[in-house]
Amino acid sequence: MEPMTVETQTVGTAPTKRREQRESVVIRFAGDSGDGMQLTGMQFTTESALAGNDIGTLPDFPAEIRAPAGTLAGVSGFQLNFSSLEVYTPGDNPDVLVAMNPAALKVNIGDLMPGGILLADQDGFDAGNLKKAGYATNPLEDGSLAKYQIIVVDMTGMTLKALEDLKLSNKVASRCKNFFALGLCSWVYSRPIEPTLNWIQDKFKKTPELVEANSLVLKTGYHFGETTELFAVQYEVKPARIAPGKYRNVTGNTALALGLLAAANKAGLPLFLGSYPITPATDILHELAQYKNFGVYTFQAEDEIAGVCSALGASFGGGIGVTTSSGPGIALKQEAINLAVMVELPLVICNIQRGGPSTGLPTKTEQADLYQAIFGRNSDSSLPVLAAATPGDCFNMAYEAVRIAIKYMTPVILLSDGYLANGAEPWLIPKFENLPPIPVQFRTEAEGFFPYLRDPETLARPWVKPGTPGLEHRIGGIEKEDVTGNISYSPANHELMTRARARKVAAVAQDIPPTTIRGDQAGDLVVVGWGSTYGSISAGVDEVRARGKTVSQVHLRYLNPLPPDLGGILRRFKTILVPEMNMGQLLTILRATYLVDAVGMNKIQGQPFKVSEIAAKILRLLEG
Amino acid sequence: MSDAAVATAAPKLTRKDFVSDQDVRWCPGCGDYSILAQVQKVMPELGLPREKFVFISGIGCSSRFPYYMNTYGFHTIHGRAPAVATGLKISRPDLSVWVVTGDGDGLSIGGNHLIHALRRNVGLKILLFNNRIYGLTKGQYSPTSELGKVTKSTPLGSVDYPFNPIAVAMGVDATFVARSVDVEAKHLQDILRRAYEHQGSAFIEILQNCNIFNDGVWDSLSDKATKADTVLLLEHGRPLIFGKNRDKGITLGSDRRLQVVTLGNGASEEDILVHDETNRPLAYMLAHLEHPTPIGVFHATARLAYEEAMGKQLEAARQKLGPGDVNALFNRGETWIVE
């Protein structure tokens, strides 16, 4: 297909355009990290959500804040899947790729569906940028991309022209070009631009000239789509049939912050976050720092260790202490987490996992810290470990982590990852009053008080706020005597206390709801996952089932202790497949715990599973 | 009810009220005993109910301290007491939070937390027991051991230069910096009272004898025969005079360095510097004075404590936005209804 180039377009009578229905569309915006692609993607997401579609998003940005402009290292992308059906993932391969420069093209073109639309900014494909991306000739013109529909639009040129009267510098004006792309795509997919116009109004309210410029460029892009002959068809994706109610978009990190806040409010406790900035967890700190009128304390500590220690100090004081980090930071916190295990105080540790080991892939996703969470401390040191399955589920599991921490007087680790943290989905907004209660009982009665006298049901020790008269006592990291909590080096007492701590954590199993099996209750194959693979696995399983095959799915949100009914469920299936974005951590645990011959499926590329990968693996196993 | 009101209503406390039922397990003859006794003596006089005191420690001999105080206490992990105490004090500014640490705990493994707590001016009372040795691990050199210190881990002598704890605290602009000596009971009590009254971080280096691994390290400063000539008592508004015959003093020399002069020997009392706790440059210079060794309050200045500043922010946010409404927060931003 010959590239079509449009320099300028006279706006006249709009040609009549065809409207076509699409079930779902996957679009990826890609450009330089300074091109505003994340923002463009997020706004397109909001527009799509308001259009009633179900959505899934995947931002993909470089670790460097501003890699040299135009280079492959500096490419930033945002993928969105919007659909009239239920969406589980951001989609495997985009139907549409918006490439603002040659580097963005080079990094992303391999993923574009054959026959897919490539929308490129002509101005971005100048000689300098082509050279930086390593192209000898312009791929838009040399026929090398013949299997795609190439649409070249002079987005930069038209942006500058639209802004001629505003007397902005060329640099400032050309930075508005992402709004041209957004406007154009909004038209092509029949998205409303009003939400973005409102957003611009709010976002740039301190600089009215940018409100005017960005709004103008957005409309220019939209109208260009309407009038240009480049697009003969306007696509429409009907609203999805999702559960009725009021929705908004949330990313995993926002949902997690809201879950913590809601739980603290439900419990009637002050929320204290001790944290140190680290990708991809920092947005939780940013989010909670906005909630000061709720009485939330956010403390940016001097390091990861001080983050968790300050949180534990706040829990000692009768608040709910939380620390947020990623794998490398969790490694630093483990000694303090173990102190929390020993002194049996509530504490929530959120690990927003990323690729590792060491610094690894800071902005890419992985779920390889399960061992670290369950086993990563010295000695026999058990604590509850939970994992969120979707961005919205981060809310539920954060709430649950706080509830369990308080009920059982224990540190709880909550696992999320970069994919959930930055990904967004429509979230059915809960009502605070309908959330489960989180009872808190501070001991104030001096008579019969012993710091380690356990509740017979939960095995939790009493929580006493310093300042309570008559209950002065000391806690610490040295082994405690049963009941009194005094220092004890007695061999028998150490074994008794070690077993008591383990029993207490095991008792959390009584709170785990029955495991949901998607599909048949028994059969040839069950796919067992945890964490952010939920979307890919669900979609992969559904795809195979749509072909008439039998496959079931179990997704774990409680990793320690495991659901009490899990062993029985696993034994009802001939084959157990465990896809993980690691080398097989849950796999090892399931094999060791239940003596089942589960098989692994492992992807360690900093990217989520594709639906097609999961489906293909299931089919291979079913065919034996 | 304010703390003051509670104090007047409560029965009078005595030293015994602050003694826990645990046997003290420091080595007989350890300087820690005297420090514990002075703290237990001062606490009942401060007018705060016992349950409002919290002692937080790290790891080391000194860090066993909380177990012996019949108050709330938390024996944490090595070096991290200031961080744990910071979280507590921020969220519970009503409590009087004391940190007990040592030269290894506070200046080696926990140096980062110590300097940041002081920099932030968190309202913690930090007692750093300095015996210039690792006691609990049986005698390795510490970050305050003198250069060339021969220990089991440095058989040929240490080759690294020591920290000066007072200079460290001054270097991070701590708002209350003082030094005392384990056996100087009355002096130590006075300094503890001052620390309690100070708003914000109070840092006290307590020179402490480890009679097992570093015996006599501070003898020249505590020996009645020598201390008058080796110790310079810092008193606000008083001239920096010392010596058995009170005939020596500190002046600012023509080279703008501190100088020890003998009175009557060409120097009169008018030439002697008068101590001013609010004079930060003077405190810097005194921090580095070794002969004589100053004890007392080097520097005390008023600055908003961290927890007060944070409390004000929270209050201001409440005033501006009203108390938080969780449902309103859930519904923030663009929302839509699915029928």
XYZ file of N, CA, C and O in Angstrom, chain A residues 46 49-50 195 242-249 258 261-262 265 272 287 290-303 305-306 309-310 312-314 316-317 335-336 339 343 395 426-427 429-433 464-469 471-478 480 486-487 489, chain B residues 20-22 25 50-54 56 64 66-78 80 83-88 90-95 109 112-114 116-117 119-120 306 310-311 313-315 317-318 321-327 329-339:
568
model
N -9.706 7.335 29.370
C -10.853 7.964 30.024
C -12.009 8.134 29.040
O -13.166 7.829 29.346
N -13.586 4.774 28.466
C -14.371 4.325 29.614
C -15.708 5.054 29.635
O -16.756 4.465 29.881
N -15.662 6.361 29.362
C -16.898 7.147 29.369
C -17.813 6.743 28.213
O -19.022 6.919 28.272
N -14.544 15.015 27.676
C -13.813 14.741 28.921
C -12.377 15.265 28.874
O -11.853 15.753 29.875
N -21.179 -4.643 31.242
C -20.512 -4.923 32.509
C -21.499 -4.684 33.643
O -22.553 -4.085 33.431
N -21.139 -5.165 34.817
C -22.058 -5.091 35.958
C -22.525 -3.655 36.142
O -21.733 -2.724 36.050
N -23.833 -3.480 36.392
C -24.332 -2.121 36.536
C -23.771 -1.437 37.775
O -23.380 -2.087 38.735
N -23.719 -0.121 37.711
C -23.223 0.651 38.849
C -22.422 1.834 38.369
O -22.368 2.121 37.172
N -21.825 2.495 39.322
C -21.055 3.690 39.004
C -19.577 3.310 38.921
O -19.061 2.612 39.796
N -18.937 3.776 37.863
C -17.548 3.388 37.601
C -16.624 4.597 37.519
O -17.036 5.715 37.239
N -15.348 4.319 37.747
C -14.296 5.249 37.375
C -13.088 4.402 36.991
O -13.056 3.193 37.256
N -12.109 5.027 36.398
C -10.867 4.314 36.115
C -9.960 4.369 37.325
O -9.850 5.413 37.970
N -6.251 3.791 47.931
C -7.635 3.947 48.396
C -8.024 2.818 49.343
O -8.728 3.040 50.333
N -6.512 3.483 52.745
C -7.216 4.586 53.412
C -8.582 4.134 53.916
O -8.971 4.429 55.051
N -9.287 3.413 53.056
C -10.629 2.959 53.438
C -10.547 2.043 54.658
O -11.347 2.161 55.596
N -9.789 3.965 57.822
C -10.982 4.693 58.246
C -12.007 3.751 58.850
O -12.655 4.081 59.837
N -0.495 5.523 58.802
C 0.865 6.083 58.740
C 1.616 5.349 57.651
O 1.821 4.139 57.714
N -0.034 9.476 46.161
C -1.487 9.450 46.326
C -1.858 9.725 47.789
O -2.665 10.602 48.080
N -1.763 13.136 49.388
C -2.851 14.082 49.121
C -3.983 13.981 50.142
O -4.928 14.756 50.096
N -3.930 12.959 50.994
C -5.069 12.694 51.878
C -4.843 13.240 53.283
O -5.306 12.664 54.262
N -4.145 14.341 53.401
C -3.814 14.847 54.735
C -5.063 15.223 55.531
O -5.077 15.110 56.749
N -6.101 15.662 54.845
C -7.315 16.037 55.587
C -8.022 14.822 56.192
O -8.883 14.966 57.042
N -7.623 13.615 55.761
C -8.120 12.386 56.402
C -7.273 12.029 57.619
O -7.484 10.997 58.233
N -6.278 12.864 57.924
C -5.384 12.546 59.040
C -4.338 11.508 58.678
O -3.775 10.862 59.555
N -4.075 11.336 57.361
C -3.060 10.365 56.937
C -1.665 10.975 57.110
O -1.415 12.092 56.656
N -0.794 10.227 57.784
C 0.601 10.658 57.911
C 1.402 10.013 56.790
O 1.411 8.789 56.671
N 2.056 10.817 55.967
C 3.001 10.238 55.004
C 4.375 10.760 55.339
O 4.597 11.966 55.424
N 5.284 9.836 55.557
C 6.633 10.184 55.994
C 7.614 9.667 54.948
O 7.756 8.455 54.767
N 8.237 10.584 54.215
C 9.277 10.166 53.263
C 10.564 9.995 54.060
O 11.206 10.968 54.439
N 10.910 8.760 54.306
C 12.017 8.443 55.204
C 13.361 8.609 54.507
O 13.435 8.795 53.295
N 14.443 8.511 55.306
C 15.793 8.662 54.754
C 16.228 7.433 53.975
O 17.145 7.503 53.169
N 15.600 6.309 54.209
C 15.910 5.110 53.426
C 14.783 4.092 53.612
O 13.821 4.336 54.346
N 14.817 1.269 55.097
C 14.767 0.703 56.443
C 13.981 1.642 57.365
O 13.125 1.199 58.135
N 14.284 2.920 57.267
C 13.567 3.882 58.108
C 12.089 3.930 57.720
O 11.226 4.192 58.565
N 10.636 0.953 59.536
C 10.778 1.119 60.995
C 9.826 2.194 61.518
O 9.205 2.023 62.570
N 9.703 3.287 60.794
C 8.799 4.342 61.252
C 7.353 3.839 61.244
O 6.567 4.152 62.148
N 6.424 0.773 61.730
C 6.277 -0.118 62.878
C 6.153 0.701 64.170
O 5.376 0.346 65.066
N 6.900 1.803 64.244
C 6.788 2.691 65.397
C 5.375 3.242 65.529
O 4.816 3.340 66.625
N 4.775 3.583 64.381
C 3.410 4.109 64.399
C 2.421 3.027 64.823
O 1.460 3.303 65.555
N 3.123 0.549 66.827
C 3.339 0.427 68.271
C 2.518 1.487 69.004
O 1.982 1.246 70.083
N 2.392 2.666 68.373
C 1.655 3.767 68.976
C 0.150 3.654 68.823
O -0.589 4.516 69.291
N 14.727 -7.186 57.894
C 15.071 -7.316 59.312
C 13.984 -6.670 60.181
O 13.598 -7.206 61.218
N 13.503 -5.520 59.730
C 12.457 -4.830 60.487
C 11.124 -5.576 60.390
O 10.337 -5.585 61.335
N 11.241 -8.098 62.904
C 10.974 -7.527 64.228
C 9.462 -7.463 64.460
O 8.963 -7.787 65.539
N 7.497 -9.014 67.558
C 6.741 -8.218 68.532
C 5.235 -8.284 68.263
O 4.444 -7.737 69.020
N -7.368 -2.589 45.424
C -8.189 -1.994 46.485
C -8.607 -3.069 47.490
O -8.395 -2.936 48.692
N -11.701 -0.088 34.507
C -12.891 0.493 35.135
C -13.104 -0.163 36.490
O -12.922 -1.373 36.633
N -13.465 0.647 37.428
C -13.596 0.153 38.814
C -14.992 0.484 39.300
O -15.416 1.641 39.281
N -17.293 1.504 41.724
C -16.993 2.266 42.941
C -17.769 1.696 44.126
O -18.996 1.609 44.084
N -17.064 1.292 45.160
C -17.763 0.721 46.317
C -18.369 1.819 47.183
O -18.048 2.998 47.029
N -19.236 1.404 48.068
C -19.756 2.334 49.070
C -19.032 2.031 50.374
O -19.018 0.878 50.823
N -18.485 3.054 50.976
C -17.693 2.861 52.190
C -18.479 2.095 53.245
O -17.965 1.190 53.900
N -19.769 2.451 53.366
C -20.576 1.836 54.422
C -20.805 0.343 54.184
O -21.128 -0.392 55.103
N -1.861 -2.680 72.948
C -1.985 -1.661 73.991
C -1.348 -0.377 73.486
O -0.218 -0.384 73.021
N -2.089 0.700 73.590
C -1.516 1.985 73.172
C -0.641 2.535 74.295
O -1.114 2.646 75.432
N 0.605 2.902 73.996
C 1.382 3.638 74.991
C 0.569 4.861 75.433
O -0.109 5.487 74.612
N 0.616 5.149 76.721
C -0.224 6.212 77.259
C -1.377 5.631 78.067
O -2.075 6.358 78.766
N -1.575 4.300 77.962
C -2.617 3.652 78.747
C -2.076 3.380 80.153
O -1.094 2.655 80.293
N -2.693 3.954 81.186
C -2.131 3.792 82.530
C -2.206 2.345 83.006
O -3.179 1.638 82.724
N -0.608 -0.298 82.146
C -0.262 -1.385 81.228
C 1.146 -1.231 80.649
O 1.468 -1.817 79.612
N 1.974 -0.430 81.344
C 3.337 -0.226 80.854
C 4.016 -1.581 80.682
O 3.967 -2.434 81.576
N 4.626 -1.777 79.532
C 5.327 -3.035 79.286
C 6.362 -2.820 78.192
O 6.342 -1.795 77.512
N 7.259 -3.790 78.065
C 8.325 -3.697 77.096
C 8.200 -4.825 76.082
O 7.899 -5.967 76.467
N 8.414 -4.464 74.797
C 8.488 -5.503 73.772
C 9.829 -5.367 73.069
O 10.528 -4.365 73.240
N 10.183 -6.365 72.287
C 11.464 -6.282 71.600
C 11.747 -7.520 70.777
O 10.954 -8.463 70.735
N 12.897 -7.499 70.130
C 13.245 -8.558 69.187
C 13.810 -9.817 69.831
O 13.962 -10.835 69.162
N 14.143 -9.761 71.099
C 14.658 -10.967 71.768
C 13.487 -11.912 72.049
O 12.365 -11.453 72.302
N 10.637 -14.029 73.394
C 9.745 -13.683 74.490
C 9.290 -14.921 75.235
O 9.019 -15.950 74.613
N 8.364 -11.548 78.848
C 9.705 -11.245 79.342
C 10.749 -11.946 78.470
O 10.449 -12.935 77.809
N 11.981 -11.456 78.508
C 13.054 -12.104 77.758
C 13.194 -13.546 78.238
O 13.173 -13.813 79.438
N 15.436 -17.221 77.241
C 16.338 -18.019 76.408
C 16.068 -19.515 76.602
O 16.852 -20.344 76.183
N 11.609 -1.337 86.740
C 10.822 -2.494 86.308
C 11.175 -3.704 87.166
O 12.108 -3.674 87.969
N 10.426 -4.798 86.968
C 10.657 -5.991 87.788
C 11.760 -6.879 87.210
O 12.001 -7.979 87.702
N 12.431 -6.425 86.175
C 13.464 -7.254 85.551
C 14.828 -7.035 86.222
O 15.168 -5.902 86.588
N 21.039 -6.718 83.992
C 22.055 -7.716 83.644
C 23.318 -7.119 83.063
O 24.061 -7.803 82.356
N 3.578 8.397 84.208
C 4.526 7.362 83.798
C 4.171 6.745 82.451
O 5.043 6.445 81.625
N 2.869 6.545 82.205
C 2.466 5.846 80.982
C 2.719 6.655 79.711
O 2.580 6.146 78.614
N 3.100 7.911 79.917
C 3.367 8.745 78.741
C 4.823 8.643 78.273
O 5.186 9.226 77.267
N 5.642 7.946 79.042
C 7.042 7.798 78.655
C 7.233 6.523 77.832
O 6.681 5.470 78.161
N 8.033 6.639 76.785
C 8.394 5.461 75.995
C 9.905 5.466 75.793
O 10.480 6.498 75.411
N 12.915 3.704 73.642
C 13.136 2.900 72.445
C 14.645 2.749 72.246
O 15.390 3.730 72.354
N 19.682 -2.438 76.204
C 18.853 -3.199 77.146
C 18.083 -2.260 78.082
O 17.239 -2.701 78.864
N 15.572 -0.130 77.991
C 14.105 -0.089 78.165
C 13.571 -1.184 79.080
O 12.564 -0.966 79.772
N 14.237 -2.355 79.101
C 13.720 -3.448 79.931
C 13.743 -3.098 81.418
O 13.040 -3.715 82.215
N 14.589 -2.151 81.764
C 14.749 -1.825 83.190
C 13.908 -0.621 83.613
O 13.870 -0.272 84.789
N 13.263 -0.006 82.649
C 12.401 1.143 82.939
C 10.952 0.660 82.980
O 10.479 0.045 82.026
N 10.256 0.972 84.051
C 8.853 0.548 84.132
C 7.955 1.553 83.396
O 7.046 2.145 83.964
N 8.268 1.725 82.120
C 7.479 2.594 81.246
C 7.144 1.749 80.025
O 7.475 0.570 79.981
N 6.529 2.346 79.023
C 6.425 1.641 77.752
C 7.821 1.584 77.149
O 8.611 2.530 77.305
N 8.125 0.466 76.485
C 9.466 0.318 75.936
C 9.486 -0.569 74.711
O 8.613 -1.424 74.528
N 10.453 -0.330 73.860
C 10.565 -1.098 72.609
C 12.052 -1.276 72.310
O 12.755 -0.311 72.023
N 12.500 -2.519 72.434
C 13.889 -2.890 72.129
C 13.900 -3.332 70.672
O 13.429 -4.417 70.351
N 14.369 -2.501 69.781
C 14.189 -2.773 68.347
C 15.419 -3.471 67.769
O 15.971 -4.370 68.392
N 15.829 -3.081 66.577
C 16.948 -3.747 65.895
C 18.111 -2.772 65.733
O 17.955 -1.562 65.910
N 19.230 -3.323 65.348
C 20.495 -2.598 65.432
C 20.495 -1.293 64.612
O 20.400 -1.329 63.391
N 18.326 1.107 64.458
C 17.081 1.653 63.881
C 16.187 2.355 64.890
O 15.088 2.788 64.524
N 14.573 5.618 63.902
C 13.548 5.514 62.855
C 12.229 5.021 63.444
O 11.154 5.559 63.130
N 12.293 4.020 64.305
C 11.069 3.528 64.959
C 10.466 4.647 65.819
O 9.259 4.913 65.775
N 11.343 5.321 66.555
C 10.878 6.387 67.450
C 10.270 7.540 66.657
O 9.301 8.167 67.110
N 10.804 7.801 65.469
C 10.270 8.879 64.628
C 8.822 8.588 64.243
O 7.952 9.462 64.349
N 8.563 7.345 63.832
C 7.187 6.983 63.462
C 6.241 7.118 64.642
O 5.095 7.561 64.498
N 6.723 6.738 65.810
C 5.890 6.839 67.005
C 5.627 8.300 67.364
O 4.489 8.703 67.617
N 5.836 11.042 65.542
C 5.028 11.777 64.559
C 3.544 11.507 64.801
O 2.726 12.430 64.797
N 3.221 10.214 65.019
C 1.803 9.854 65.128
C 1.278 9.984 66.553
O 0.072 9.985 66.754
N 2.184 10.070 67.530
C 1.763 10.215 68.927
C 2.573 11.315 69.614
O 3.363 11.052 70.535
N 2.384 12.550 69.184
C 3.184 13.636 69.769
C 2.925 13.842 71.262
O 3.706 14.540 71.921
N 1.868 13.216 71.785
C 1.564 13.365 73.209
C 2.542 12.586 74.092
O 2.612 12.814 75.302
N 3.285 11.653 73.492
C 4.198 10.816 74.280
C 5.574 11.472 74.387
O 5.992 12.205 73.500
N 26.162 1.487 62.615
C 25.086 0.873 61.809
C 23.881 1.805 61.675
O 23.180 1.775 60.668
N 22.862 6.794 59.824
C 21.951 7.480 58.904
C 20.686 7.940 59.621
O 20.226 9.071 59.436
N 20.118 7.062 60.439
C 18.866 7.425 61.106
C 19.093 8.523 62.142
O 18.258 9.404 62.314
N 20.251 8.428 62.827
C 20.543 9.434 63.851
C 20.625 10.830 63.222
O 19.984 11.774 63.693
N 19.437 11.922 60.438
C 18.183 12.428 59.849
C 17.148 12.781 60.914
O 16.379 13.722 60.734
N 17.137 12.049 62.012
C 16.226 12.420 63.106
C 16.600 13.804 63.638
O 15.729 14.653 63.869
N 18.376 16.160 62.032
C 18.137 17.148 60.976
C 16.672 17.570 60.939
O 16.343 18.748 60.815
N 15.780 16.592 61.089
C 14.345 16.898 61.021
C 13.841 17.580 62.286
O 12.753 18.113 62.305
N 9.498 18.530 64.101
C 8.951 17.898 62.895
C 7.490 17.491 63.084
O 6.639 17.759 62.229
N 4.224 18.686 61.007
C 3.342 17.778 60.282
C 1.908 17.889 60.815
O 0.946 17.913 60.041
N 1.771 17.984 62.128
C 0.450 18.142 62.723
C -0.254 19.383 62.197
O -1.448 19.373 61.910
N 0.263 20.787 59.277
C -0.146 20.557 57.891
C -1.465 19.786 57.842
O -2.359 20.124 57.061
N -1.551 18.754 58.676
C -2.773 17.950 58.685
C -3.967 18.814 59.099
O -5.046 18.726 58.516
N -3.742 19.654 60.098
C -4.818 20.509 60.586
C -5.221 21.525 59.513
O -6.414 21.759 59.275
N -4.930 21.156 56.329
C -5.659 20.455 55.264
C -7.108 20.211 55.686
O -8.029 20.344 54.884
N -7.290 19.875 56.961
C -8.657 19.659 57.463
C -9.468 20.947 57.410
O -10.637 20.948 57.046
N -10.065 21.594 53.496
C -10.857 20.632 52.723
C -11.956 19.969 53.534
O -12.760 19.221 52.991
N -11.960 20.233 54.832
C -12.932 19.553 55.689
C -12.422 18.154 56.011
O -11.501 17.661 55.357
N -13.035 17.512 57.006
C -12.589 16.158 57.337
C -12.827 15.250 56.141
O -13.768 15.449 55.383
N -11.954 14.276 55.969
C -12.036 13.440 54.771
C -13.342 12.688 54.650
O -13.897 12.200 55.623
N -13.836 12.602 53.422
C -15.036 11.832 53.118
C -14.601 10.727 52.148
O -14.278 10.995 50.990
N -14.573 9.499 52.657
C -14.033 8.395 51.857
C -14.850 8.198 50.582
O -14.296 8.022 49.494
N -16.177 8.266 50.694
C -17.001 8.073 49.495
C -16.731 9.138 48.446
O -16.684 8.847 47.249
N -13.954 10.633 47.985
C -12.655 10.310 47.398
C -12.789 9.180 46.371
O -12.198 9.219 45.291
N -13.580 8.167 46.713
C -13.824 7.071 45.770
C -14.367 7.614 44.446
O -14.064 7.106 43.384
N -15.201 8.637 44.558
C -15.904 9.149 43.370
C -15.179 10.294 42.681
O -15.743 10.968 41.823
N -13.937 10.504 43.044
C -13.186 11.626 42.481
C -12.888 11.374 40.999
O -12.688 10.243 40.584
N -12.812 12.432 40.236
C -12.447 12.319 38.824
C -13.660 11.965 37.971
O -14.808 12.109 38.379
N -13.357 11.502 36.753
C -14.442 11.162 35.821
C -15.119 9.868 36.262
O -14.462 8.868 36.508
N -16.431 9.910 36.345
C -17.173 8.690 36.676
C -18.269 8.494 35.636
O -18.628 9.433 34.924
N -18.774 7.279 35.534
C -19.884 7.026 34.630
C -20.739 5.897 35.189
O -20.274 5.103 35.996
N -21.984 5.904 34.756
C -22.946 4.922 35.258
C -23.192 3.867 34.189
O -23.422 4.210 33.032
N -23.119 2.623 34.586
C -23.523 1.542 33.692
C -24.878 1.052 34.174
O -25.035 0.688 35.340
N -25.855 1.113 33.269
C -27.218 0.719 33.668
C -27.341 -0.800 33.675
O -26.765 -1.477 32.859
